[in-house]
Amino acid sequence: MSAASSLLTEDQFLCSICLDVFTDPVTIPCGHNFCKTCITQHWDINVPYKCPNCKEVFNMRPKLQVNNFISEMAAQFRQSAQQKASSSSSEQQVSKPGEVSKPGEVPCDDCTGTKLKALKSCLVCLASYCETHLEPHLTKSGLKRHQLIDPVENLEGRMCTKHDKLLELFCKTDQMCVCMLCSISDHQGHSVVPLKEEYEGKKGELGKTYTEIHQMIQKRQLKIEEMRLSVELSKKDADREIAAGVQVFSALKESVERSQAELIDTIKEKQRETEKQAEGFIKELEQEISELEKRSSEVEQLSQSEDHLHLLQSFPSLKNTAPPTKDWTGVSVPPPVYEETMVRALSQLEETLSKQMKKLPKMKRVQQYAVDVTLDPDTAHPKLILSDDGKQVKHGDVKKKLPANPERFDYCVCVLSKQIFSSGRFYYEVQVKEKTEWDLGVVRESINRKGSITASPQDGYWRIGLRNKNEYYALTDPPVRLSLKCQPEKVGVFVDFEEGLVSFYDVDAAALIYSFTGCCFTQKLYPFFCPCLNNDGKNSAPLIISLVS
């Protein structure tokens, strides 16, 4: 018998259902053999009764006949296989090929003694094998059908605890792994797919998720760089402002100190003049007192004379020669009035302060954020004429044939810049000289560009404009009439994203025209230009984007 079994191949002893060596083999009427348990469970869940191999249908459940010959041959083959495995294991103990399993690595289940590192795990055998013990799965046709994976521990966890079958299916309805019997019993009618199919799908989702996460990381890294750049620019701005502030306040301090010194000198000079005047009066009074005291002495001496003749003869001379004196009744030395001096000093200081305030670099402060702006012909209304350098725009009377792309204005005679801004501050200047009507400002990226447009800050437009030669408006809803001292020939537009600010300046007068404050910029912004209609040549002058000096 052993000689006969050695002539048989392994495939002849494998059950076509479990793909393993027969256990209690039985024969069905069509002549095919199966493990008794395999064919019994197969027919328990599959009606009508078919042969798994030839698909022959039986009207009644066939009676199973034990195949003693196959049973004996399978036992002989199993014993031979065990002997070969034992011999191979013994040889391994002598030669010990492969790497010894280390902590954290999956060991070979067939190694005795020193466990070698497993190369693969078999989901059919529920065992892991080293290079030597994996050999049968790579060479024998029956074992080649087994599913090999990278070595894993706890292969029992891959078996259905209810049916002791391999978890080879996935129930999409219940989102769980199931065996073949589960799919027919507990999950009948559910959406069940092979584990590999669901694995590929989930792997694809993971790849997509990985890409999305990576993109989110990149966006956040860019945002970090943007914030760092913003902080760096802010620091430079702060340094510039500090330097400008120190310069201005140093000038003011010098002016105050100079005014204070001038005030003190003026007060002291007045005090000196008062003292000099008083000293003159006092000297004159003291001179008169001296003369009067001399006269008093002469009068006293004559009055004490007992010589009648002498007194009478001297009296007329003494009376007629009285020293000249001044009437001091209305003479005084009033204290100087310093209030006028103080007021004049403060007035001069106020004038100096006002001059320093005018010298503050308002325009320079915003002009340092100047950007290069050019007009985008793809957004221009067909009646607008743009210069070749993209710096000038005016209204023409002829409507050009241009592509009706989504970016183009088709009703309002407007045009946007090529540049778009999303953060920080920027500034540009536009010459409006000799124009009777115009609009300037910035607009949100998503504004409607087709048909009649409602253009207010709520709609994403922050603009000012000129109408009827001298009527200026902030184009809000409703518009706000602006009162300007003079007509600007060049308008500066300044935007601060963080402050939510859009300001317009008369460049030549260095004066603020109007500011939109508290703006909420949730999108990128485009500089906006509208030269308005030609009006039979009355408004033919172009809007010109100027070089900021």
PDB file of N, CA and C in Angstrom, residues 7 9 85 102 146-147 165 167 177 189 198 211 218 262 274 277 279 291 359 492-493 501 509 542 544 546:
ATOM      1  N   LEU A   7       2.999   6.481  -5.484  1.00  0.00           N
ATOM      2  CA  LEU A   7       2.807   6.806  -6.881  1.00  0.00           C
ATOM      3  C   LEU A   7       1.701   7.834  -7.087  1.00  0.00           C
ATOM      4  N   THR A   9      -0.383  11.428  -6.371  1.00  0.00           N
ATOM      5  CA  THR A   9      -0.018  12.826  -6.099  1.00  0.00           C
ATOM      6  C   THR A   9      -0.877  13.367  -4.970  1.00  0.00           C
ATOM      7  N   ALA A  85       7.801  15.697   7.206  1.00  0.00           N
ATOM      8  CA  ALA A  85       7.926  16.950   7.975  1.00  0.00           C
ATOM      9  C   ALA A  85       8.823  16.764   9.172  1.00  0.00           C
ATOM     10  N   LYS A 102      13.140  36.749  16.901  1.00  0.00           N
ATOM     11  CA  LYS A 102      13.446  37.687  17.974  1.00  0.00           C
ATOM     12  C   LYS A 102      12.151  38.192  18.591  1.00  0.00           C
ATOM     13  N   HIS A 146      -3.456  27.540  -1.128  1.00  0.00           N
ATOM     14  CA  HIS A 146      -3.663  28.210   0.158  1.00  0.00           C
ATOM     15  C   HIS A 146      -3.263  29.680   0.060  1.00  0.00           C
ATOM     16  N   GLN A 147      -3.897  30.484   0.882  1.00  0.00           N
ATOM     17  CA  GLN A 147      -3.632  31.926   0.858  1.00  0.00           C
ATOM     18  C   GLN A 147      -2.517  32.281   1.845  1.00  0.00           C
ATOM     19  N   LYS A 165     -14.811  28.967  10.671  1.00  0.00           N
ATOM     20  CA  LYS A 165     -14.425  29.087   9.269  1.00  0.00           C
ATOM     21  C   LYS A 165     -13.638  30.394   9.080  1.00  0.00           C
ATOM     22  N   LEU A 167     -12.570  33.981   8.027  1.00  0.00           N
ATOM     23  CA  LEU A 167     -13.272  35.228   7.743  1.00  0.00           C
ATOM     24  C   LEU A 167     -12.767  35.742   6.390  1.00  0.00           C
ATOM     25  N   CYS A 177     -16.498  41.663   9.158  1.00  0.00           N
ATOM     26  CA  CYS A 177     -15.949  40.508   8.444  1.00  0.00           C
ATOM     27  C   CYS A 177     -16.733  39.261   8.840  1.00  0.00           C
ATOM     28  N   GLY A 189     -29.172  38.130   2.451  1.00  0.00           N
ATOM     29  CA  GLY A 189     -29.808  39.312   1.867  1.00  0.00           C
ATOM     30  C   GLY A 189     -28.985  40.581   2.019  1.00  0.00           C
ATOM     31  N   GLU A 198     -13.269  44.359  -0.662  1.00  0.00           N
ATOM     32  CA  GLU A 198     -13.470  45.433   0.309  1.00  0.00           C
ATOM     33  C   GLU A 198     -12.135  46.035   0.737  1.00  0.00           C
ATOM     34  N   THR A 211      -3.994  61.353   1.013  1.00  0.00           N
ATOM     35  CA  THR A 211      -3.738  62.511   0.150  1.00  0.00           C
ATOM     36  C   THR A 211      -4.386  63.766   0.717  1.00  0.00           C
ATOM     37  N   GLN A 218      -0.023  70.372   4.089  1.00  0.00           N
ATOM     38  CA  GLN A 218       0.652  71.354   3.245  1.00  0.00           C
ATOM     39  C   GLN A 218       0.023  72.734   3.370  1.00  0.00           C
ATOM     40  N   GLU A 262      12.756 129.831  25.162  1.00  0.00           N
ATOM     41  CA  GLU A 262      12.378 131.162  24.685  1.00  0.00           C
ATOM     42  C   GLU A 262      11.421 131.830  25.667  1.00  0.00           C
ATOM     43  N   THR A 274      11.764 145.517  34.071  1.00  0.00           N
ATOM     44  CA  THR A 274      11.019 146.057  35.223  1.00  0.00           C
ATOM     45  C   THR A 274      11.977 146.523  36.315  1.00  0.00           C
ATOM     46  N   GLN A 277      13.721 149.733  35.257  1.00  0.00           N
ATOM     47  CA  GLN A 277      12.831 150.878  35.394  1.00  0.00           C
ATOM     48  C   GLN A 277      12.700 151.298  36.848  1.00  0.00           C
ATOM     49  N   GLU A 279      14.799 150.694  39.276  1.00  0.00           N
ATOM     50  CA  GLU A 279      16.067 151.240  39.759  1.00  0.00           C
ATOM     51  C   GLU A 279      16.222 152.708  39.342  1.00  0.00           C
ATOM     52  N   GLU A 291      18.230 166.118  48.145  1.00  0.00           N
ATOM     53  CA  GLU A 291      18.056 167.547  47.997  1.00  0.00           C
ATOM     54  C   GLU A 291      17.084 168.083  49.037  1.00  0.00           C
ATOM     55  N   LYS A 359       3.683 117.089   8.781  1.00  0.00           N
ATOM     56  CA  LYS A 359       4.863 116.423   8.243  1.00  0.00           C
ATOM     57  C   LYS A 359       4.830 114.918   8.470  1.00  0.00           C
ATOM     58  N   GLY A 492      -5.141 107.666  -4.507  1.00  0.00           N
ATOM     59  CA  GLY A 492      -4.451 106.505  -3.957  1.00  0.00           C
ATOM     60  C   GLY A 492      -5.443 105.581  -3.276  1.00  0.00           C
ATOM     61  N   VAL A 493      -5.289 104.295  -3.484  1.00  0.00           N
ATOM     62  CA  VAL A 493      -6.180 103.289  -2.870  1.00  0.00           C
ATOM     63  C   VAL A 493      -5.336 102.397  -1.969  1.00  0.00           C
ATOM     64  N   LEU A 501      -9.873  97.507   6.296  1.00  0.00           N
ATOM     65  CA  LEU A 501      -9.860  98.925   5.935  1.00  0.00           C
ATOM     66  C   LEU A 501      -9.607  99.103   4.438  1.00  0.00           C
ATOM     67  N   ALA A 509      -2.687 116.356  -2.506  1.00  0.00           N
ATOM     68  CA  ALA A 509      -2.972 117.100  -1.278  1.00  0.00           C
ATOM     69  C   ALA A 509      -2.602 116.311  -0.037  1.00  0.00           C
ATOM     70  N   PRO A 542      -8.359 108.855 -20.115  1.00  0.00           N
ATOM     71  CA  PRO A 542      -8.229 107.506 -19.547  1.00  0.00           C
ATOM     72  C   PRO A 542      -7.951 107.540 -18.050  1.00  0.00           C
ATOM     73  N   ILE A 544      -5.361 106.190 -15.512  1.00  0.00           N
ATOM     74  CA  ILE A 544      -3.965 105.793 -15.703  1.00  0.00           C
ATOM     75  C   ILE A 544      -3.387 105.304 -14.368  1.00  0.00           C
ATOM     76  N   SER A 546      -0.632 104.901 -12.026  1.00  0.00           N
ATOM     77  CA  SER A 546       0.593 105.691 -11.935  1.00  0.00           C
ATOM     78  C   SER A 546       1.668 104.966 -11.145  1.00  0.00           C
TER      79      SER A 546
END
